[in-house]
PDB file of C-alpha atoms in Angstrom:
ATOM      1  CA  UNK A   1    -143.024 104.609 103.570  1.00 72.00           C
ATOM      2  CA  UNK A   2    -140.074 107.128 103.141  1.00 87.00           C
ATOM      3  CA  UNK A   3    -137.071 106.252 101.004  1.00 86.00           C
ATOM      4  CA  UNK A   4    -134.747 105.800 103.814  1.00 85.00           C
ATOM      5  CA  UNK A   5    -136.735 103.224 105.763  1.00 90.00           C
ATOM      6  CA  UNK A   6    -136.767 101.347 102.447  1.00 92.00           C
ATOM      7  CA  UNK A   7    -132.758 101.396 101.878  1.00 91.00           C
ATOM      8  CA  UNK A   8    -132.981 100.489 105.710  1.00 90.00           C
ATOM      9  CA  UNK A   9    -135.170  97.576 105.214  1.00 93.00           C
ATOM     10  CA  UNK A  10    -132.967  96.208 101.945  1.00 93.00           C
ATOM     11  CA  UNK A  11    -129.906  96.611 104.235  1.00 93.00           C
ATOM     12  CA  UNK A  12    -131.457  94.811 106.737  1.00 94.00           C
ATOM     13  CA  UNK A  13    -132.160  91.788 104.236  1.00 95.00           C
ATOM     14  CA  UNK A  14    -128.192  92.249 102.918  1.00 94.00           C
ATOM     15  CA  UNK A  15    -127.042  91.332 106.693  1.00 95.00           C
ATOM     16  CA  UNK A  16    -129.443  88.308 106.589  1.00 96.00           C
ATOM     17  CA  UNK A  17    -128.302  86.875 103.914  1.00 94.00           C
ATOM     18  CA  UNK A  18    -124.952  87.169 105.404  1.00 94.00           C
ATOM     19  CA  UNK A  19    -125.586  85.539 108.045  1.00 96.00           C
ATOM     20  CA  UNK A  20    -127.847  83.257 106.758  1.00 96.00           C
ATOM     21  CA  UNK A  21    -124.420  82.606 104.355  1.00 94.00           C
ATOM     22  CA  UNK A  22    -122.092  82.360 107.561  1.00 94.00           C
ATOM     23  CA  UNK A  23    -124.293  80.107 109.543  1.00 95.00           C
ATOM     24  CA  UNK A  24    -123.936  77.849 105.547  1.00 94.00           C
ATOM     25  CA  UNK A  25    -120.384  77.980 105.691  1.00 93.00           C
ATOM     26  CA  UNK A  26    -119.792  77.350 109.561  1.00 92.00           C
ATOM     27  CA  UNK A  27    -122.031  73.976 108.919  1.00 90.00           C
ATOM     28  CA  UNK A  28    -120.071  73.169 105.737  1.00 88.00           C
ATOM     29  CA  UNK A  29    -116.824  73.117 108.038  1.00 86.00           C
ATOM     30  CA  UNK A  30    -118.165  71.364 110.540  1.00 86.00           C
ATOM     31  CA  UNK A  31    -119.596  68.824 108.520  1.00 83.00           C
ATOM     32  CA  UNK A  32    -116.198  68.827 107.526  1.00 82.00           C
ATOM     33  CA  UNK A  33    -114.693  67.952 110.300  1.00 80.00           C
ATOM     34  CA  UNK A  34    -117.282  64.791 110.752  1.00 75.00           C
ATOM     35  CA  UNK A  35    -117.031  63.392 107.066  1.00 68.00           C
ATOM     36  CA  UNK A  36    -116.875  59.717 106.543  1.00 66.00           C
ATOM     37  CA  UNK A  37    -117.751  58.849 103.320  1.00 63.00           C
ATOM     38  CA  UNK A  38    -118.376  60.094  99.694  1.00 65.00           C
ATOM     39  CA  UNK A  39    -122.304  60.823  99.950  1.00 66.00           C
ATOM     40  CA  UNK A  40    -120.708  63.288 103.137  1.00 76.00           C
ATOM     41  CA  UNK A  41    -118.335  64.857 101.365  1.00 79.00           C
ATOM     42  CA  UNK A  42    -120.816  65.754  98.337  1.00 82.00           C
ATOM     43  CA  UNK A  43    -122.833  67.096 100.756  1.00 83.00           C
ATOM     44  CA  UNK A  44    -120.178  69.253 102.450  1.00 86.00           C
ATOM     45  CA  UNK A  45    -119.381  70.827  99.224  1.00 87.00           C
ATOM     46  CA  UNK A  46    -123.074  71.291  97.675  1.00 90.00           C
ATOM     47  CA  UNK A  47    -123.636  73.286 101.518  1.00 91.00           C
ATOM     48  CA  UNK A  48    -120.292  75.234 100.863  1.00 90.00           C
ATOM     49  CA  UNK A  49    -121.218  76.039  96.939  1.00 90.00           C
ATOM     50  CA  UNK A  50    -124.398  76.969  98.510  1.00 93.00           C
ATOM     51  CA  UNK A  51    -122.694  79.163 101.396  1.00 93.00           C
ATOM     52  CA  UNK A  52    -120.546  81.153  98.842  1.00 90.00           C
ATOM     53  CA  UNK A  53    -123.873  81.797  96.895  1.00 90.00           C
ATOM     54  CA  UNK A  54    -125.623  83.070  99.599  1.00 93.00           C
ATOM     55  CA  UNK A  55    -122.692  85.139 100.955  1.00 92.00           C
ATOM     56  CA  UNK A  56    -121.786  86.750  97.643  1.00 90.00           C
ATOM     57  CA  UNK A  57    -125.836  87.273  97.323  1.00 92.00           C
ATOM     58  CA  UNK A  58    -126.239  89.251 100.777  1.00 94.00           C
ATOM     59  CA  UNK A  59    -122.941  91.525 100.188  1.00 92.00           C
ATOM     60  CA  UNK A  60    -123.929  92.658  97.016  1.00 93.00           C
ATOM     61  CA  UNK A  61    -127.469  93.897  98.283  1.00 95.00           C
ATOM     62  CA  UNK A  62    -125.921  95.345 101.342  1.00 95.00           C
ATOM     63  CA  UNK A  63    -123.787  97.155  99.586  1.00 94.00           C
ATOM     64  CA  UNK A  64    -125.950  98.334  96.618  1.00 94.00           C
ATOM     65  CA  UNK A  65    -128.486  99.616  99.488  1.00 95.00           C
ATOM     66  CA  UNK A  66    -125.626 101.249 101.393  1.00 93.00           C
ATOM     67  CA  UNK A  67    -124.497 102.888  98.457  1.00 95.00           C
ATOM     68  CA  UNK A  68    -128.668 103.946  97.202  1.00 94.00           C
ATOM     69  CA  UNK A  69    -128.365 105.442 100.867  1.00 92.00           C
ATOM     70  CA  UNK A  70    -125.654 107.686 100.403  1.00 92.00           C
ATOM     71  CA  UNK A  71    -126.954 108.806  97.319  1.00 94.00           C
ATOM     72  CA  UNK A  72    -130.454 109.262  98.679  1.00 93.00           C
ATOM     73  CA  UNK A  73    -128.766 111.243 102.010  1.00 90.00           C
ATOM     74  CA  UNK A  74    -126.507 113.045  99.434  1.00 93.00           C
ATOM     75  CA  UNK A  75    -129.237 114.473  96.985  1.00 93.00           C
ATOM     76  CA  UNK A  76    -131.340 115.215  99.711  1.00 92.00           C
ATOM     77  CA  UNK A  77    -128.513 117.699 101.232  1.00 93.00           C
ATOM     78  CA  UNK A  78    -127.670 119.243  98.043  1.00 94.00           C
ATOM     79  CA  UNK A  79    -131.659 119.917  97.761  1.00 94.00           C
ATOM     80  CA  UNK A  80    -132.202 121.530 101.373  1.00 92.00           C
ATOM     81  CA  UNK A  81    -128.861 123.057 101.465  1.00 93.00           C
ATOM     82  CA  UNK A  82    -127.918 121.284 104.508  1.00 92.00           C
ATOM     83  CA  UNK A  83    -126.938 118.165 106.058  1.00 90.00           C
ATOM     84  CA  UNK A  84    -127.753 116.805 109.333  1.00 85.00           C
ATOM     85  CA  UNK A  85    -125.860 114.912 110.746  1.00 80.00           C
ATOM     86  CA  UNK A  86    -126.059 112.486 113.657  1.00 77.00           C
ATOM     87  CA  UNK A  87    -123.093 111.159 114.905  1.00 69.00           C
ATOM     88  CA  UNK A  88    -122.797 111.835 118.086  1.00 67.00           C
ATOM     89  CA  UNK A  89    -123.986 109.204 120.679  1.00 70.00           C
ATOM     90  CA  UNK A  90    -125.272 111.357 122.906  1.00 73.00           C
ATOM     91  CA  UNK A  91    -127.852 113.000 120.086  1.00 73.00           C
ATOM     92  CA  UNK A  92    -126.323 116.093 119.514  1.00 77.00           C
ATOM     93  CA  UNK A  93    -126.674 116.332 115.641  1.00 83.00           C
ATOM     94  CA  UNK A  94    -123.811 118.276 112.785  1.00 83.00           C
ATOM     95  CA  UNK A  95    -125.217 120.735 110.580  1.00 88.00           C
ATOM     96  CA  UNK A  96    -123.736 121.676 107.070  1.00 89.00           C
ATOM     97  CA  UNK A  97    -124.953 124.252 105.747  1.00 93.00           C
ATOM     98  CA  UNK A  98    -124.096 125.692 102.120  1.00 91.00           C
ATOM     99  CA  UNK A  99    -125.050 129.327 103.011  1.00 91.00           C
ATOM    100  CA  UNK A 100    -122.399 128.939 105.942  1.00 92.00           C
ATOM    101  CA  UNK A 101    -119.426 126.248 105.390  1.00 92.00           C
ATOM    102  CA  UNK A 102    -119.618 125.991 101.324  1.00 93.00           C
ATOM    103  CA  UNK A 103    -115.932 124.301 101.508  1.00 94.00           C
ATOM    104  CA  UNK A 104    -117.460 121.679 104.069  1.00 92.00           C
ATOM    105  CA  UNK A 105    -120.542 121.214 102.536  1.00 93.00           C
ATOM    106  CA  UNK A 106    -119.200 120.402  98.979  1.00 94.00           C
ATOM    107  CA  UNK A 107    -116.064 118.142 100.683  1.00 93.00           C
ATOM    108  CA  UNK A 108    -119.447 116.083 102.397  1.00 92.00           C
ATOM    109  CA  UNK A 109    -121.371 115.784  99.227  1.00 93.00           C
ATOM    110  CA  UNK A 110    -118.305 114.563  97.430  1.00 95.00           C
ATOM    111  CA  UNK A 111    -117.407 111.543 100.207  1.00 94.00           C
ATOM    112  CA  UNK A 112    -120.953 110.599 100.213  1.00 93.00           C
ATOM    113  CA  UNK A 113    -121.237 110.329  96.324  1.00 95.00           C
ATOM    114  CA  UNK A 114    -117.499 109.066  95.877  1.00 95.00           C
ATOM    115  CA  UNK A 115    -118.457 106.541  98.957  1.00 95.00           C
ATOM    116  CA  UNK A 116    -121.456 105.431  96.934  1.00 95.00           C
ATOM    117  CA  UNK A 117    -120.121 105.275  93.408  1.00 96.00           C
ATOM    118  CA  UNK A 118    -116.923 102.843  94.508  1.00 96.00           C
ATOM    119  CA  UNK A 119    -119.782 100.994  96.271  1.00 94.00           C
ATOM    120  CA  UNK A 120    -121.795 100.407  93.129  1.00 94.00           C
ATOM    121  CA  UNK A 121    -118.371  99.766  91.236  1.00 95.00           C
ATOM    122  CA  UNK A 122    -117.250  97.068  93.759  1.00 93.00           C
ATOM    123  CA  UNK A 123    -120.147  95.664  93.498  1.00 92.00           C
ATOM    124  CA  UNK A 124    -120.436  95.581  89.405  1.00 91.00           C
ATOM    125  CA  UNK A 125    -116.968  93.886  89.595  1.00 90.00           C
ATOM    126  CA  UNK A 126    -118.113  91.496  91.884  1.00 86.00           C
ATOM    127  CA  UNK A 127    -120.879  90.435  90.176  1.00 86.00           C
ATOM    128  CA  UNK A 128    -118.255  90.065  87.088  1.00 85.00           C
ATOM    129  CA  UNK A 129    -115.833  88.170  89.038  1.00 79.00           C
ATOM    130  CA  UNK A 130    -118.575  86.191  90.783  1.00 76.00           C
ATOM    131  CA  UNK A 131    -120.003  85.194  87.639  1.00 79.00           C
ATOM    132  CA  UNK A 132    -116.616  84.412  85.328  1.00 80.00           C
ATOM    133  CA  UNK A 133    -116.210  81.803  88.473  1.00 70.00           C
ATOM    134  CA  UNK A 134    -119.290  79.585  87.127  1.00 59.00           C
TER     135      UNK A 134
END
């Protein structure tokens, strides 16, 4: 199993959680909506406590994937030289190359480690702010 695939499999888990953590709150508020007495309204907030966990959960390993990604797609260019790059819809693909476009090259390594290193502090200071809350 190649490195990507596994970044691609934790992001995948990161956008279940969120939605897992969406589908938490949207119940919390309905419940909401419906709440007649105290056991209800414990309930309602236990769900949303539970919702915010969950949310705050799935971001941060979405993100920390997203970011091991751009690392991974960023030391993996600097080693072959080149990037390739797919981002056209039709399938036509971008090369970099260092021999050629140097300039280029070194402005695409820098977004895609600068990218990933605000993702990984983002996250840290979530997880700080997250975790002064409790």
């Amino acid at each position: 199993m190649s490195i990507p695939v596994i970044f691609s499999f934790i992001l995948f888990i990161g956008i279940i959680g969120l939605v897992i953590g969406v589908i938490l709150m949207l119940l919390s508020f309905a419940l909401m909506l419906f709440r007649e007495s105290n056991f209800c309204k414990e309930l309602v907030e236990k769900i949303f406590v539970i919702a915010l966990h969950v949310l705050g959960f799935g971001l941060l390993i979405f993100l920390l994937a997203l970011a091991g990604l751009g690392i991974f797609i960023a030391i993996e260019g600097i080693k072959n030289g080149e990037y390739n790059l797919g981002l056209s819809r039709t399938g036509g693909n971008t090369k970099i190359k260092w021999a050629i476009e140097p300039i280029r090259f070194t402005f695409q390594t820098a977004v895609f480690m600068g990218f990933s290193i605000w993702l990984i502090y983002f996250s840290i200071k979530q997880c700080r702010f997250f975790l002064k809350r409790k």
